[in-house]
Amino acid sequence: MENIYANRMKNVPRSFIREILKVVDDPEIISFAGGLPNPDLFPVDEIKNAAVYQFDNHGKEILQYSSTEGYPPLREFIANRYMEKKDLNITQDDVLITHGSQQALDLLGKLFLNEDDFIAIEEPGYLGAIQALSVYTKNFKTVKLCQEGLDLEELEDVLEEFSPKLLYTVPNFQNPSGITYTNKNREKIADLLKRHNIYLIEDDPYGELRFEGEDSVSFKKLIPEQTILLGSFSKIVAPGFRLGWVVAPKDVLENLVTAKQGADLHSNYVGQRIIYQFVKENDLDKHIMNIKMRYGSQKNAMIDSIKKYFPKDVEYTNPQGGMFLWVTLPNNISALELIDKAIEKKVAFVPGDPFYIDKKNVNTLRLNYSCANEESIEEGIKRLASTIQELVI
Amino acid sequence: MENIYANRMKNVPRSFIREILKVVDDPEIISFAGGLPNPDLFPVDEIKNAAVYQFDNHGKEILQYSSTEGYPPLREFIANRYMEKKDLNITQDDVLITHGSQQALDLLGKLFLNEDDFIAIEEPGYLGAIQALSVYTKNFKTVKLCQEGLDLEELEDVLEEFSPKLLYTVPNFQNPSGITYTNKNREKIADLLKRHNIYLIEDDPYGELRFEGEDSVSFKKLIPEQTILLGSFSKIVAPGFRLGWVVAPKDVLENLVTAKQGADLHSNYVGQRIIYQFVKENDLDKHIMNIKMRYGSQKNAMIDSIKKYFPKDVEYTNPQGGMFLWVTLPNNISALELIDKAIEKKVAFVPGDPFYIDKKNVNTLRLNYSCANEESIEEGIKRLASTIQELVI
């Protein structure tokens, strides 16, 4: 077939991470490359019991087609949890269950973006969002991410000059940087956005995984009418169900339901019912506490090793939650060059490149600490440090 | 927010069926409106056992993220079954697991259709396809569906005049008409398509549900390089998992994987593993035989009642498989007018309108026979017949 594909597919970057993950199948490699939750913390028995209960008591029902919006009691659980934890004034009617946050991104791109529309995104930004949204437009405008959150001057410039329809953010323990926006930064962003015809996407898969510091205010609290909040069971229960959700203003939600129906009718119902049963019968807060304690220890182990082994002119973030931290190498070192040598030394990470829209051969990289134990973290960081040393000299 | 949605959403029809299904929640209504498999035939215990086995033996693994293509042994099972049943020369590498065939349609629209591209579709056509694809183009060209399959002259005209990139078909027990293309019709379609730069979508969710007559040849056998074959576990196991698949030529499949990754990373892995365990430990052919026997009896009951009660000038199809038959009323009767009166008499169906691209107030309607028992089929057809009688007079 000649020239038969749609133009939109030309913009889509191949997934960099997938390629790297293929390389790191070698069991001798200590990998900080993935973005996986730690499977040792999956509540396997509790989920099995939830599944058995549902099959025994509602088998025919959970195997049938269901509603596009999702299982009402599960949506109610999500709404109530936001009311309780984040003081949000929402109900189940504001919640749509999706096949992971990733699907929410695809639906939002479909719903909002003509090919000449602009979207604003953090720099560095989550590559899954770049991949999902680049199907719909190639007009990404980046706003620099600083220690406090978005660079407000850059944001204002982008808003004024390009009128983006969407601003994509991960305000808590951002992927890839681990940065959390301060409340003050959030308030200023909210004030700015109020003056524009724009929706803010608050992608928050890690928000509950705070192991240090104080909880932050949600954009959904600050500018509810302009915020589309995404959440996921992947990091607090398990990703194998591919279940997440969108909380959006009424009109947006109705349109998302139409888009979702065309995309896959509804999210897998068996999984929705099992997860509902799991959260009903178990103490989700206690389960999340276990995850946070583990990830917190592993993050501390990584920071301690970095302090001990990395050359002094390497910079890094020190996240208060989530799964990633971000390393900035001395200017003359390319992370792409480093990864090849690191893999030879049996350690892996994700070079910064796929997290940028239009920068190449950057000197930044992402390290994941959720999936390795403390000893292999020390050993891996030691290997990485010696690889960096060789390039510095 | 003002004028913030993408133009593509303007083309998408609201789902008609969803609106009707809301009305027929009334338990006194006998509904032939749905498109649901019969839940009495769901193998609940076998699926529960499969789930327990997977949680007990592979719990951590099935709850983790997985590959975009899908679980390799499940893809191998699908490929082997096609080799065995349809003499197709394919392997697991040709198979991508999707969230139902519906997602495959969305991914195909995304992959192929620019907004000025054309797509050819049967008239009447499956409304889920119309809904999924109308996000990407509004240029649908219809080809009339006759007793033998597609009208070949119309097809040739559409191919010559509009050069559609895709031809969407449901060649077995079509939704909504119940019609099956003859082998001769398929061969002629294949010959025609070979001379054009076009892919044929062979959507085949019902192909295994043949309760009468001889099996047909797959387009994937006739023109493998131009056929994209869609299948689903929804009608042969259960729809609650939202699991289906695409079989496509290598280059198309690779691009679909990229699109799928942006859309939701991968299909829910828990469901894939449970279905794999189910088909491994159980006799799927025997299970499908039970479904076919039941649907065959129910179809016969419906045809018998139609013969007995409907006015003589009402026409109808007599399908050899699947879940639907198609009724053509005398010319002066609108199915939309009929549905309101039918619901008053406590019987429901789907008026033909949503299955057409640009016809309104049609005199056709779809009846589903998979989800009602034989007594309520007779009673429902009796009610419908008396409603029609009132409009004829």
PDB file of C-alpha atoms in Angstrom, chain A residues 1-9 12-15 18 35-40 42-45 47-48 51-52 55-56 59-65 68-69 99 102-104 106 109-115 117 126 128 131-132 135-136 165 196-199 225-226 232 234-235 238-242 251-255 257-259 261-271 274 371, chain B residues 1-9 12-15 18 35-40 42-45 47-48 51-52 55-56 59-65 68-69 99 102-104 106 109-115 117 126 128 131-132 135-136 165 196-199 225-226 232 234-235 238-242 251-255 257-259 261-271 274 371:
ATOM      1  CA  MET A   1       0.000   0.000   0.000  1.00  0.00           C
ATOM      2  CA  GLU A   2       1.311   3.421  -0.901  1.00  0.00           C
ATOM      3  CA  ASN A   3       1.080   6.500   1.307  1.00  0.00           C
ATOM      4  CA  ILE A   4      -1.979   5.174   2.976  1.00  0.00           C
ATOM      5  CA  TYR A   5      -1.425   6.199   6.591  1.00  0.00           C
ATOM      6  CA  ALA A   6      -2.902   9.332   8.123  1.00  0.00           C
ATOM      7  CA  ASN A   7      -0.592  12.307   8.524  1.00  0.00           C
ATOM      8  CA  ARG A   8      -1.081  12.394  12.275  1.00  0.00           C
ATOM      9  CA  MET A   9       0.969   9.223  12.742  1.00  0.00           C
ATOM     10  CA  VAL A  12       4.239  10.167  17.058  1.00  0.00           C
ATOM     11  CA  PRO A  13       7.580   9.370  18.681  1.00  0.00           C
ATOM     12  CA  ARG A  14       8.417   5.694  19.024  1.00  0.00           C
ATOM     13  CA  SER A  15       8.706   4.820  22.663  1.00  0.00           C
ATOM     14  CA  ARG A  18      10.312   0.348  25.370  1.00  0.00           C
ATOM     15  CA  GLY A  35       8.548   3.074  35.707  1.00  0.00           C
ATOM     16  CA  LEU A  36       6.984   0.071  37.362  1.00  0.00           C
ATOM     17  CA  PRO A  37       5.471  -0.129  40.819  1.00  0.00           C
ATOM     18  CA  ASN A  38       7.137  -2.707  43.058  1.00  0.00           C
ATOM     19  CA  PRO A  39       5.321  -6.033  42.524  1.00  0.00           C
ATOM     20  CA  ASP A  40       6.336  -7.244  46.015  1.00  0.00           C
ATOM     21  CA  PHE A  42       0.848  -5.981  45.160  1.00  0.00           C
ATOM     22  CA  PRO A  43      -1.938  -7.230  47.456  1.00  0.00           C
ATOM     23  CA  VAL A  44      -2.274 -10.485  45.512  1.00  0.00           C
ATOM     24  CA  ASP A  45      -4.263 -12.509  48.073  1.00  0.00           C
ATOM     25  CA  ILE A  47      -7.294  -9.126  45.129  1.00  0.00           C
ATOM     26  CA  LYS A  48      -7.802 -12.846  44.574  1.00  0.00           C
ATOM     27  CA  ALA A  51     -12.233 -11.675  42.521  1.00  0.00           C
ATOM     28  CA  VAL A  52     -13.594 -14.889  44.023  1.00  0.00           C
ATOM     29  CA  PHE A  55     -17.434 -14.302  40.578  1.00  0.00           C
ATOM     30  CA  ASP A  56     -19.323 -16.228  43.281  1.00  0.00           C
ATOM     31  CA  GLY A  59     -20.568 -13.711  38.030  1.00  0.00           C
ATOM     32  CA  LYS A  60     -23.059 -13.218  35.209  1.00  0.00           C
ATOM     33  CA  GLU A  61     -23.278  -9.516  35.868  1.00  0.00           C
ATOM     34  CA  ILE A  62     -19.554  -8.722  35.922  1.00  0.00           C
ATOM     35  CA  LEU A  63     -18.926 -10.676  32.702  1.00  0.00           C
ATOM     36  CA  GLN A  64     -21.570  -8.725  30.745  1.00  0.00           C
ATOM     37  CA  TYR A  65     -21.278  -5.407  28.895  1.00  0.00           C
ATOM     38  CA  THR A  68     -19.470   3.668  29.456  1.00  0.00           C
ATOM     39  CA  GLU A  69     -19.121   5.864  32.551  1.00  0.00           C
ATOM     40  CA  HIS A  99      -8.296   2.284  30.748  1.00  0.00           C
ATOM     41  CA  GLN A 102      -3.049   6.970  29.413  1.00  0.00           C
ATOM     42  CA  GLN A 103      -6.472   6.508  27.853  1.00  0.00           C
ATOM     43  CA  ALA A 104      -7.670   9.701  29.491  1.00  0.00           C
ATOM     44  CA  ASP A 106      -5.839  10.031  24.369  1.00  0.00           C
ATOM     45  CA  GLY A 109      -6.412  14.922  22.784  1.00  0.00           C
ATOM     46  CA  LYS A 110      -9.255  13.628  20.658  1.00  0.00           C
ATOM     47  CA  LEU A 111     -11.785  15.871  22.343  1.00  0.00           C
ATOM     48  CA  PHE A 112      -9.854  19.146  22.278  1.00  0.00           C
ATOM     49  CA  LEU A 113      -7.043  19.238  19.739  1.00  0.00           C
ATOM     50  CA  ASN A 114      -7.323  20.200  16.098  1.00  0.00           C
ATOM     51  CA  GLU A 115      -4.042  19.734  14.294  1.00  0.00           C
ATOM     52  CA  ASP A 117      -4.071  23.846  18.082  1.00  0.00           C
ATOM     53  CA  TYR A 126       5.935  12.995  30.826  1.00  0.00           C
ATOM     54  CA  GLY A 128       3.454   9.094  27.740  1.00  0.00           C
ATOM     55  CA  GLN A 131       3.191  10.284  22.834  1.00  0.00           C
ATOM     56  CA  ALA A 132      -0.590  10.292  23.348  1.00  0.00           C
ATOM     57  CA  VAL A 135      -1.217  12.085  17.555  1.00  0.00           C
ATOM     58  CA  TYR A 136      -3.450  15.142  17.587  1.00  0.00           C
ATOM     59  CA  LYS A 165      -6.206  24.858  24.713  1.00  0.00           C
ATOM     60  CA  HIS A 196      -7.593  32.342  29.561  1.00  0.00           C
ATOM     61  CA  ASN A 197      -9.754  29.929  27.577  1.00  0.00           C
ATOM     62  CA  ILE A 198      -7.803  26.849  28.648  1.00  0.00           C
ATOM     63  CA  TYR A 199      -8.164  23.616  30.581  1.00  0.00           C
ATOM     64  CA  GLU A 225     -14.143  24.699  36.381  1.00  0.00           C
ATOM     65  CA  GLN A 226     -10.890  24.669  34.408  1.00  0.00           C
ATOM     66  CA  SER A 232      -5.092   5.825  38.510  1.00  0.00           C
ATOM     67  CA  SER A 234      -1.913   1.551  38.830  1.00  0.00           C
ATOM     68  CA  LYS A 235       0.379   2.951  41.522  1.00  0.00           C
ATOM     69  CA  ALA A 238      -1.945  -2.586  40.569  1.00  0.00           C
ATOM     70  CA  PRO A 239      -1.424  -1.583  36.925  1.00  0.00           C
ATOM     71  CA  GLY A 240      -2.442  -4.947  35.391  1.00  0.00           C
ATOM     72  CA  PHE A 241      -6.114  -3.943  35.403  1.00  0.00           C
ATOM     73  CA  ARG A 242      -5.389  -0.805  33.333  1.00  0.00           C
ATOM     74  CA  ASP A 251     -19.750  19.385  29.813  1.00  0.00           C
ATOM     75  CA  VAL A 252     -16.232  18.007  29.318  1.00  0.00           C
ATOM     76  CA  LEU A 253     -17.178  14.773  31.032  1.00  0.00           C
ATOM     77  CA  GLU A 254     -20.220  14.284  28.808  1.00  0.00           C
ATOM     78  CA  ASN A 255     -18.081  14.718  25.728  1.00  0.00           C
ATOM     79  CA  VAL A 257     -18.118   9.732  27.584  1.00  0.00           C
ATOM     80  CA  THR A 258     -19.054  10.042  23.896  1.00  0.00           C
ATOM     81  CA  ALA A 259     -15.390   9.739  22.908  1.00  0.00           C
ATOM     82  CA  GLN A 261     -17.826   4.988  23.844  1.00  0.00           C
ATOM     83  CA  GLY A 262     -16.381   5.172  20.344  1.00  0.00           C
ATOM     84  CA  ALA A 263     -12.943   4.207  21.644  1.00  0.00           C
ATOM     85  CA  ASP A 264     -13.800   0.970  23.499  1.00  0.00           C
ATOM     86  CA  LEU A 265     -17.434   1.101  24.755  1.00  0.00           C
ATOM     87  CA  HIS A 266     -16.391   0.929  28.424  1.00  0.00           C
ATOM     88  CA  SER A 267     -13.495  -0.027  30.686  1.00  0.00           C
ATOM     89  CA  ASN A 268     -13.121  -3.706  31.490  1.00  0.00           C
ATOM     90  CA  TYR A 269     -15.896  -4.424  33.942  1.00  0.00           C
ATOM     91  CA  VAL A 270     -14.408  -7.505  35.588  1.00  0.00           C
ATOM     92  CA  GLY A 271     -11.454  -5.401  36.727  1.00  0.00           C
ATOM     93  CA  ILE A 274     -12.628  -6.669  41.499  1.00  0.00           C
ATOM     94  CA  CYS A 371      11.614  -1.343  41.806  1.00  0.00           C
TER      95      CYS A 371
ATOM     96  CA  MET B   1     -15.025  27.723  27.873  1.00  0.00           C
ATOM     97  CA  GLU B   2     -15.818  28.961  24.405  1.00  0.00           C
ATOM     98  CA  ASN B   3     -15.466  26.930  21.222  1.00  0.00           C
ATOM     99  CA  ILE B   4     -12.773  24.851  22.737  1.00  0.00           C
ATOM    100  CA  TYR B   5     -13.585  21.387  21.413  1.00  0.00           C
ATOM    101  CA  ALA B   6     -11.937  19.883  18.351  1.00  0.00           C
ATOM    102  CA  ASN B   7     -13.908  19.941  15.121  1.00  0.00           C
ATOM    103  CA  ARG B   8     -13.809  16.153  14.837  1.00  0.00           C
ATOM    104  CA  MET B   9     -16.243  15.731  17.737  1.00  0.00           C
ATOM    105  CA  VAL B  12     -19.814  11.899  16.132  1.00  0.00           C
ATOM    106  CA  PRO B  13     -23.376  10.640  16.469  1.00  0.00           C
ATOM    107  CA  ARG B  14     -24.664  10.171  19.995  1.00  0.00           C
ATOM    108  CA  SER B  15     -25.415   6.544  20.582  1.00  0.00           C
ATOM    109  CA  ARG B  18     -27.774   3.779  24.670  1.00  0.00           C
ATOM    110  CA  GLY B  35     -26.853  -6.512  21.427  1.00  0.00           C
ATOM    111  CA  LEU B  36     -25.843  -8.518  24.457  1.00  0.00           C
ATOM    112  CA  PRO B  37     -24.748 -12.133  24.566  1.00  0.00           C
ATOM    113  CA  ASN B  38     -26.918 -14.310  26.794  1.00  0.00           C
ATOM    114  CA  PRO B  39     -25.447 -14.190  30.321  1.00  0.00           C
ATOM    115  CA  ASP B  40     -26.954 -17.587  31.175  1.00  0.00           C
ATOM    116  CA  PHE B  42     -21.303 -17.313  30.551  1.00  0.00           C
ATOM    117  CA  PRO B  43     -18.927 -19.980  31.911  1.00  0.00           C
ATOM    118  CA  VAL B  44     -18.762 -18.283  35.325  1.00  0.00           C
ATOM    119  CA  ASP B  45     -17.286 -21.141  37.347  1.00  0.00           C
ATOM    120  CA  ILE B  47     -13.606 -18.384  34.528  1.00  0.00           C
ATOM    121  CA  LYS B  48     -13.459 -18.105  38.299  1.00  0.00           C
ATOM    122  CA  ALA B  51      -8.739 -16.505  37.763  1.00  0.00           C
ATOM    123  CA  VAL B  52      -7.911 -18.336  40.996  1.00  0.00           C
ATOM    124  CA  PHE B  55      -3.692 -15.314  41.063  1.00  0.00           C
ATOM    125  CA  ASP B  56      -2.323 -18.329  42.969  1.00  0.00           C
ATOM    126  CA  GLY B  59      -0.242 -13.115  40.994  1.00  0.00           C
ATOM    127  CA  LYS B  60       2.567 -10.574  40.954  1.00  0.00           C
ATOM    128  CA  GLU B  61       3.127 -11.025  37.255  1.00  0.00           C
ATOM    129  CA  ILE B  62      -0.474 -10.612  36.061  1.00  0.00           C
ATOM    130  CA  LEU B  63      -0.970  -7.473  38.177  1.00  0.00           C
ATOM    131  CA  GLN B  64       2.069  -5.705  36.650  1.00  0.00           C
ATOM    132  CA  TYR B  65       2.364  -3.652  33.458  1.00  0.00           C
ATOM    133  CA  THR B  68       1.537  -3.466  24.226  1.00  0.00           C
ATOM    134  CA  GLU B  69       1.110  -6.371  21.783  1.00  0.00           C
ATOM    135  CA  HIS B  99      -9.803  -3.575  24.322  1.00  0.00           C
ATOM    136  CA  GLN B 102     -14.317  -1.376  19.216  1.00  0.00           C
ATOM    137  CA  GLN B 103     -10.821  -0.242  20.148  1.00  0.00           C
ATOM    138  CA  ALA B 104      -9.445  -1.806  16.982  1.00  0.00           C
ATOM    139  CA  ASP B 106     -10.672   3.485  16.833  1.00  0.00           C
ATOM    140  CA  GLY B 109      -9.381   5.291  12.150  1.00  0.00           C
ATOM    141  CA  LYS B 110      -6.500   6.991  13.887  1.00  0.00           C
ATOM    142  CA  LEU B 111      -3.922   5.172  11.805  1.00  0.00           C
ATOM    143  CA  PHE B 112      -5.457   5.654   8.356  1.00  0.00           C
ATOM    144  CA  LEU B 113      -7.948   8.482   8.152  1.00  0.00           C
ATOM    145  CA  ASN B 114      -7.171  12.112   7.474  1.00  0.00           C
ATOM    146  CA  GLU B 115     -10.275  14.250   7.726  1.00  0.00           C
ATOM    147  CA  ASP B 117     -10.194  10.741   3.368  1.00  0.00           C
ATOM    148  CA  TYR B 126     -22.655  -1.386  12.192  1.00  0.00           C
ATOM    149  CA  GLY B 128     -20.305   1.159  16.531  1.00  0.00           C
ATOM    150  CA  GLN B 131     -19.397   6.060  15.730  1.00  0.00           C
ATOM    151  CA  ALA B 132     -15.710   5.120  16.093  1.00  0.00           C
ATOM    152  CA  VAL B 135     -14.282  10.893  14.782  1.00  0.00           C
ATOM    153  CA  TYR B 136     -11.719  10.791  11.982  1.00  0.00           C
ATOM    154  CA  LYS B 165      -8.690   3.975   2.121  1.00  0.00           C
ATOM    155  CA  HIS B 196      -7.004  -0.551  -5.497  1.00  0.00           C
ATOM    156  CA  ASN B 197      -4.920   1.018  -2.731  1.00  0.00           C
ATOM    157  CA  ILE B 198      -7.310   0.009   0.038  1.00  0.00           C
ATOM    158  CA  TYR B 199      -7.518  -2.150   3.151  1.00  0.00           C
ATOM    159  CA  GLU B 225      -2.116  -8.492   2.292  1.00  0.00           C
ATOM    160  CA  GLN B 226      -5.126  -6.178   2.126  1.00  0.00           C
ATOM    161  CA  SER B 232     -13.400 -10.697  19.917  1.00  0.00           C
ATOM    162  CA  SER B 234     -17.047 -10.892  23.809  1.00  0.00           C
ATOM    163  CA  LYS B 235     -19.440 -13.225  21.988  1.00  0.00           C
ATOM    164  CA  ALA B 238     -17.664 -12.879  27.793  1.00  0.00           C
ATOM    165  CA  PRO B 239     -17.687  -9.145  27.004  1.00  0.00           C
ATOM    166  CA  GLY B 240     -16.896  -7.947  30.552  1.00  0.00           C
ATOM    167  CA  PHE B 241     -13.152  -8.301  29.939  1.00  0.00           C
ATOM    168  CA  ARG B 242     -13.291  -5.978  26.896  1.00  0.00           C
ATOM    169  CA  ASP B 251       3.529  -2.941   8.633  1.00  0.00           C
ATOM    170  CA  VAL B 252      -0.045  -2.131   9.660  1.00  0.00           C
ATOM    171  CA  LEU B 253       0.352  -4.124  12.849  1.00  0.00           C
ATOM    172  CA  GLU B 254       3.531  -2.289  13.812  1.00  0.00           C
ATOM    173  CA  ASN B 255       1.794   1.040  13.377  1.00  0.00           C
ATOM    174  CA  VAL B 257       1.086  -1.105  18.189  1.00  0.00           C
ATOM    175  CA  THR B 258       2.427   2.464  18.242  1.00  0.00           C
ATOM    176  CA  ALA B 259      -1.120   3.836  18.230  1.00  0.00           C
ATOM    177  CA  GLN B 261       0.654   2.360  23.137  1.00  0.00           C
ATOM    178  CA  GLY B 262      -0.384   6.003  23.041  1.00  0.00           C
ATOM    179  CA  ALA B 263      -4.028   5.044  23.545  1.00  0.00           C
ATOM    180  CA  ASP B 264      -3.749   2.923  26.722  1.00  0.00           C
ATOM    181  CA  LEU B 265      -0.276   1.269  26.881  1.00  0.00           C
ATOM    182  CA  HIS B 266      -1.714  -2.257  26.677  1.00  0.00           C
ATOM    183  CA  SER B 267      -4.917  -4.223  27.167  1.00  0.00           C
ATOM    184  CA  ASN B 268      -5.787  -5.208  30.716  1.00  0.00           C
ATOM    185  CA  TYR B 269      -3.383  -7.989  31.554  1.00  0.00           C
ATOM    186  CA  VAL B 270      -5.379  -9.639  34.341  1.00  0.00           C
ATOM    187  CA  GLY B 271      -8.179 -10.304  31.854  1.00  0.00           C
ATOM    188  CA  ILE B 274      -7.671 -15.243  32.911  1.00  0.00           C
ATOM    189  CA  CYS B 371     -31.040 -12.448  25.068  1.00  0.00           C
TER     190      CYS B 371
END
